[in-house]
Amino acid sequence: MAPILVDNSKSSTAERETYVDNGFVHIKNPHLDMLSEDILYHFDLGTKTHDLPSMFGDVKFVCVGGSPNRMRSFALFIHNELGLDGDGNNIVDICAGTDRYSMYKVGPVLSISHGMGIPSISIMLHELIKLLHHAKCRDVTLIRIGTSGGIGIEPGTVVITDIAVDAFFRPQFEQIILDKVVVRNTQLHQELAKDLLECSREISSFPTIIGHTMCTYDFYEGQGRLDGALCSFSKEEKFEYLRKAYAAGVRNIEMESSVFAAMCHLCGLKAAVVCVTLLNRLEGDQICHSHGVLTEFQSRPQQLIATYIKKQLGVCT
């Protein structure tokens, strides 16, 4: 059995004080100092080929989500909400040279797709955190905007995550590094979660709550679905598991929050996860709402994040 290492360190006391004092994004890899150039391969960017401080140095908010189309839509939406010049037609995909991710910059806001699942968002986060570091960004807030399956709550409810938990409802992320299992903390920024909930009170058109989010490694069996190509459990076992999850404080399920929380926590980044629920898993496994209803649901986290960003920037509504 591989040894288990608990990696709860965020940084040394001195590093934490430095982060608080100057707000720069710090990384935890001494080997990067030995590189003559850092190539951010999946972004099609690099420290020698691009002037990263000039391109990204003013970024204060990074919003990430699974779908490239959804993140382009968010970029256009936040452009309008911030009242920036132009109609948004000049917003281009900075990562157009690669087919892995899409990235759009709108004033101080960066909108990036991360694909689906832990491996995809993990790769994106490694390069994003390095990008913010190389660009000398300060006081950056990261927010994952997504969709999820709800547990015991109405479809369309927006869940602000306080802690990301695994399939055993533990607030941790396990990763195999070399021949060791490394366990990392998945607590998100609590004050940010409270601030987002406060912003939701200005939007009365949909319910918003704070709760635990369960992160799984797949969409079907790992989430207790009965409608996949494979299923090794009964209907009764499924509902027993979901009821246990609800009792443990879990209010929604998705596939990215644990590694997102763990990496942001280790790098001292202020981060939040805000997902809308597309169904109540205690009532079924398949998403049955019309395209129009789902589109409106998916706009809800965007509305909440836009409200928060505008308040932080002092933009009048």
Coordinates of C-alpha atoms in Angstrom, one line a residue:
M1 CA 0.0 0.0 0.0
A2 CA 1.3 3.4 -0.9
P3 CA 2.2 5.7 2.0
I4 CA -0.2 8.5 2.8
L5 CA 1.1 12.0 3.3
V6 CA -1.1 14.8 4.6
D7 CA -0.2 18.0 2.9
N8 CA -2.0 20.7 4.9
S9 CA 0.7 23.3 4.5
K10 CA -0.3 26.5 2.8
S11 CA 3.1 28.1 3.2
S12 CA 5.5 29.0 5.9
T13 CA 4.6 31.8 8.3
A14 CA 6.9 34.2 6.5
E15 CA 5.4 33.3 3.1
R16 CA 1.8 33.8 4.4
E17 CA 2.8 37.2 5.8
T18 CA 4.4 38.2 2.5
Y19 CA 1.2 37.1 0.6
V20 CA -1.0 39.1 2.9
D21 CA 1.3 42.2 2.6
N22 CA 1.8 42.4 -1.1
G23 CA -1.1 40.3 -2.6
F24 CA 1.1 38.6 -5.2
V25 CA 0.2 35.1 -6.4
H26 CA 2.8 32.7 -5.1
I27 CA 3.7 29.3 -6.4
K28 CA 5.2 26.3 -4.6
N29 CA 7.7 24.8 -7.0
P30 CA 11.4 25.8 -6.6
H31 CA 12.2 24.0 -9.8
L32 CA 10.6 26.7 -11.9
D33 CA 13.4 29.1 -11.0
M34 CA 15.7 26.9 -13.0
L35 CA 13.8 27.3 -16.3
S36 CA 15.0 29.8 -18.8
E37 CA 11.5 29.9 -20.2
D38 CA 8.2 28.7 -18.8
I39 CA 5.9 27.4 -21.6
L40 CA 2.3 27.3 -20.7
Y41 CA 1.6 24.6 -23.3
H42 CA -2.1 24.2 -22.9
F43 CA -2.7 28.0 -23.1
D44 CA -0.3 28.5 -26.0
L45 CA 1.5 31.1 -23.9
G46 CA 5.0 31.5 -22.6
T47 CA 7.2 33.8 -20.6
K48 CA 9.5 34.5 -23.6
T49 CA 6.9 34.6 -26.4
H50 CA 4.4 36.8 -24.5
D51 CA 4.6 39.9 -22.3
L52 CA 2.5 38.3 -19.5
P53 CA 2.6 41.3 -17.1
S54 CA 1.4 43.6 -19.9
M55 CA -1.3 41.2 -21.0
F56 CA -2.6 40.1 -17.6
G57 CA -1.1 42.2 -14.9
D58 CA -4.4 44.1 -14.2
V59 CA -6.5 40.9 -13.7
K60 CA -8.3 40.9 -10.3
F61 CA -11.0 38.2 -11.0
V62 CA -10.7 34.9 -12.7
C63 CA -13.9 33.0 -13.5
V64 CA -13.6 29.4 -14.7
G65 CA -16.2 26.9 -16.0
G66 CA -16.3 23.7 -18.0
S67 CA -17.7 24.8 -21.3
P68 CA -15.9 27.1 -23.8
N69 CA -19.2 28.4 -25.1
R70 CA -20.4 29.2 -21.6
M71 CA -17.2 31.1 -20.7
R72 CA -17.4 33.1 -23.9
S73 CA -21.0 33.9 -23.0
F74 CA -19.9 35.0 -19.5
A75 CA -17.2 37.2 -21.0
L76 CA -19.7 38.9 -23.2
F77 CA -22.1 39.2 -20.2
I78 CA -19.5 40.7 -17.8
H79 CA -18.4 43.1 -20.6
N80 CA -21.9 44.5 -20.7
E81 CA -22.4 44.4 -16.9
L82 CA -19.2 46.4 -16.4
G83 CA -20.2 49.0 -19.0
L84 CA -17.0 48.6 -21.0
D85 CA -16.6 50.3 -24.4
G86 CA -17.7 48.5 -27.5
D87 CA -20.2 45.8 -28.1
G88 CA -17.9 42.9 -27.1
N89 CA -17.1 41.9 -30.7
N90 CA -13.4 42.6 -30.0
I91 CA -13.3 39.9 -27.3
V92 CA -11.1 37.1 -28.7
D93 CA -10.0 33.7 -27.5
I94 CA -6.5 34.2 -26.2
C95 CA -5.9 30.4 -26.4
A96 CA -7.1 30.1 -30.0
G97 CA -3.8 28.4 -30.8
T98 CA -4.7 25.4 -28.8
D99 CA -7.9 23.3 -28.7
R100 CA -7.7 22.5 -25.0
Y101 CA -9.0 25.6 -23.3
S102 CA -10.5 29.0 -24.2
M103 CA -9.6 32.2 -22.4
Y104 CA -11.2 35.7 -22.7
K105 CA -10.1 38.9 -21.0
V106 CA -12.6 41.6 -20.2
G107 CA -11.0 44.5 -18.3
P108 CA -9.9 43.0 -14.9
V109 CA -11.8 39.8 -15.5
L110 CA -10.4 36.6 -17.0
S111 CA -12.9 34.0 -18.2
I112 CA -11.5 30.5 -18.9
S113 CA -12.9 27.1 -19.7
H114 CA -11.5 24.1 -17.9
G115 CA -13.2 21.1 -19.5
M116 CA -14.8 18.3 -17.5
G117 CA -13.4 16.5 -14.5
I118 CA -10.5 16.7 -12.0
P119 CA -7.7 16.0 -14.5
S120 CA -8.8 18.6 -17.0
I121 CA -9.3 21.4 -14.4
S122 CA -6.0 20.4 -12.6
I123 CA -4.0 21.0 -15.8
M124 CA -5.7 24.3 -16.4
L125 CA -5.1 25.5 -12.8
H126 CA -1.4 24.6 -12.8
E127 CA -0.9 26.9 -15.9
L128 CA -3.3 29.5 -14.7
I129 CA -1.6 29.9 -11.3
K130 CA 1.8 30.2 -13.0
L131 CA 0.3 32.7 -15.5
L132 CA -0.9 34.9 -12.6
H133 CA 2.4 34.6 -10.9
H134 CA 4.5 35.5 -14.0
A135 CA 2.1 38.4 -14.8
K136 CA 2.7 39.8 -11.3
C137 CA -1.1 39.9 -10.6
R138 CA -2.1 41.0 -7.1
D139 CA -5.2 40.4 -4.9
V140 CA -6.8 37.9 -7.3
T141 CA -10.1 36.2 -6.6
L142 CA -10.8 32.8 -8.4
I143 CA -14.4 31.6 -8.8
R144 CA -15.6 28.4 -10.5
I145 CA -18.9 28.8 -12.1
G146 CA -20.7 25.6 -13.0
T147 CA -23.6 23.2 -13.1
S148 CA -24.3 20.4 -10.7
G149 CA -26.8 17.8 -9.5
G150 CA -28.6 18.9 -6.3
I151 CA -29.5 16.7 -3.3
G152 CA -32.7 17.6 -1.6
I153 CA -33.0 21.0 -3.1
E154 CA -35.0 22.4 -6.0
P155 CA -33.5 22.5 -9.5
G156 CA -32.3 26.0 -10.3
T157 CA -30.9 26.5 -6.8
V158 CA -27.5 28.1 -6.7
V159 CA -25.1 26.5 -4.2
I160 CA -22.1 28.4 -2.9
T161 CA -19.6 25.8 -1.6
D162 CA -18.2 26.1 1.9
I163 CA -16.2 22.9 1.7
A164 CA -15.6 20.4 -1.1
V165 CA -15.9 16.8 0.1
D166 CA -15.0 13.5 -1.5
A167 CA -17.2 10.4 -2.0
F168 CA -16.8 9.5 1.7
F169 CA -17.9 13.1 2.7
R170 CA -14.4 13.9 3.9
P171 CA -13.1 17.5 3.3
Q172 CA -10.0 16.4 1.4
F173 CA -8.6 15.7 -2.0
E174 CA -6.4 12.6 -2.5
Q175 CA -3.8 12.6 -5.3
I176 CA -1.2 10.0 -6.2
I177 CA 2.2 11.7 -6.6
L178 CA 5.0 9.4 -7.5
D179 CA 4.3 6.3 -5.3
K180 CA 2.5 8.2 -2.5
V181 CA -1.1 9.2 -1.8
V182 CA -1.0 12.9 -0.9
V183 CA -4.1 14.3 1.0
R184 CA -4.9 18.0 0.7
N185 CA -7.3 20.4 2.4
T186 CA -10.4 21.5 0.4
Q187 CA -11.7 24.3 2.5
L188 CA -12.6 27.4 0.5
H189 CA -12.6 31.0 1.5
Q190 CA -15.4 31.4 4.0
E191 CA -15.6 35.2 4.0
L192 CA -15.9 35.1 0.2
A193 CA -18.7 32.6 0.4
K194 CA -20.6 34.8 2.9
D195 CA -20.0 37.9 0.7
L196 CA -21.5 36.0 -2.3
L197 CA -24.5 34.9 -0.2
E198 CA -25.0 38.5 0.8
C199 CA -24.9 39.5 -2.9
S200 CA -27.5 36.9 -3.7
R201 CA -30.0 38.8 -1.5
E202 CA -29.9 41.6 -4.1
I203 CA -31.2 39.0 -6.7
S204 CA -34.6 37.8 -5.6
S205 CA -35.4 35.7 -8.7
F206 CA -33.7 32.5 -7.6
P207 CA -32.8 30.7 -4.4
T208 CA -29.1 30.6 -3.2
I209 CA -27.6 28.6 -0.3
I210 CA -24.3 27.7 1.2
G211 CA -23.5 24.0 1.5
H212 CA -21.0 21.2 1.1
T213 CA -20.3 20.1 -2.5
M214 CA -19.3 16.5 -3.2
C215 CA -16.7 16.1 -5.9
T216 CA -16.6 12.8 -7.8
Y217 CA -14.3 11.2 -10.4
D218 CA -17.1 10.4 -12.9
F219 CA -20.6 11.4 -13.9
Y220 CA -22.4 8.0 -13.7
E221 CA -21.5 5.3 -11.1
G222 CA -19.4 7.7 -9.0
Q223 CA -22.5 9.9 -8.5
G224 CA -24.8 7.0 -7.8
R225 CA -26.7 7.1 -11.1
L226 CA -28.8 4.2 -12.3
D227 CA -28.7 5.2 -16.0
G228 CA -25.1 4.6 -17.0
A229 CA -23.8 1.8 -19.2
L230 CA -22.6 0.1 -16.0
C231 CA -24.3 -0.1 -12.6
S232 CA -23.2 -2.2 -9.7
F233 CA -25.7 -1.2 -7.1
S234 CA -29.5 -1.3 -6.4
K235 CA -31.9 1.6 -6.4
E236 CA -32.3 1.2 -2.7
E237 CA -28.5 1.5 -2.2
K238 CA -28.4 4.6 -4.3
F239 CA -31.0 6.4 -2.3
E240 CA -29.5 5.3 1.0
Y241 CA -26.1 6.8 -0.1
L242 CA -27.7 10.1 -1.3
R243 CA -29.6 10.4 2.0
K244 CA -26.3 9.9 3.9
A245 CA -24.7 12.6 1.7
Y246 CA -27.6 15.0 2.5
A247 CA -27.2 14.3 6.3
A248 CA -23.5 15.0 6.0
G249 CA -24.3 18.5 4.7
V250 CA -23.9 17.8 0.9
R251 CA -26.2 19.8 -1.2
N252 CA -24.8 19.3 -4.7
I253 CA -22.5 17.0 -6.7
E254 CA -20.0 17.9 -9.4
M255 CA -16.6 16.8 -10.7
E256 CA -14.0 19.7 -10.2
S257 CA -14.4 21.4 -6.8
S258 CA -12.0 19.3 -4.7
V259 CA -8.9 19.9 -6.7
F260 CA -9.9 23.5 -7.3
A261 CA -10.2 24.1 -3.6
A262 CA -7.0 22.2 -2.8
M263 CA -4.8 24.0 -5.3
C264 CA -6.2 27.4 -4.5
H265 CA -5.8 26.8 -0.8
L266 CA -2.1 25.7 -1.2
C267 CA -1.3 28.7 -3.3
G268 CA -3.0 31.2 -1.0
L269 CA -5.7 32.2 -3.5
K270 CA -9.1 33.6 -2.4
A271 CA -11.5 31.2 -4.1
A272 CA -15.1 30.1 -4.4
V273 CA -17.3 27.6 -6.2
V274 CA -20.7 28.6 -7.3
C275 CA -22.9 26.1 -9.1
V276 CA -26.5 25.9 -10.1
T277 CA -28.3 22.6 -9.7
L278 CA -30.0 21.2 -12.8
L279 CA -32.0 18.5 -11.0
N280 CA -32.7 17.0 -7.6
R281 CA -31.0 13.6 -7.5
L282 CA -33.5 12.3 -4.9
E283 CA -36.1 12.6 -7.7
G284 CA -34.2 11.2 -10.6
D285 CA -31.0 10.9 -12.5
Q286 CA -31.7 12.4 -16.0
I287 CA -31.8 16.1 -16.8
C288 CA -35.3 16.6 -18.3
H289 CA -35.8 20.4 -18.4
S290 CA -36.1 22.1 -21.7
H291 CA -33.1 23.9 -23.3
G292 CA -34.6 27.2 -22.5
V293 CA -35.0 26.4 -18.8
L294 CA -31.5 25.0 -18.6
T295 CA -30.1 28.1 -20.3
E296 CA -31.8 30.3 -17.7
F297 CA -30.5 28.1 -14.8
Q298 CA -27.0 28.4 -16.1
S299 CA -27.2 32.2 -16.2
R300 CA -27.9 32.3 -12.5
P301 CA -24.3 31.8 -11.2
Q302 CA -23.2 34.4 -13.8
Q303 CA -25.7 36.9 -12.5
L304 CA -24.5 36.4 -8.9
I305 CA -20.8 36.6 -9.8
A306 CA -21.4 39.7 -11.9
T307 CA -23.2 41.3 -8.9
Y308 CA -20.2 40.5 -6.7
I309 CA -17.6 41.8 -9.1
K310 CA -19.4 45.0 -9.7
K311 CA -19.7 45.6 -6.0
Q312 CA -16.0 45.0 -5.6
L313 CA -15.1 47.4 -8.4
G314 CA -17.7 50.0 -7.3
V315 CA -19.6 49.8 -10.6
C316 CA -23.1 51.2 -10.3
T317 CA -25.9 48.9 -11.3

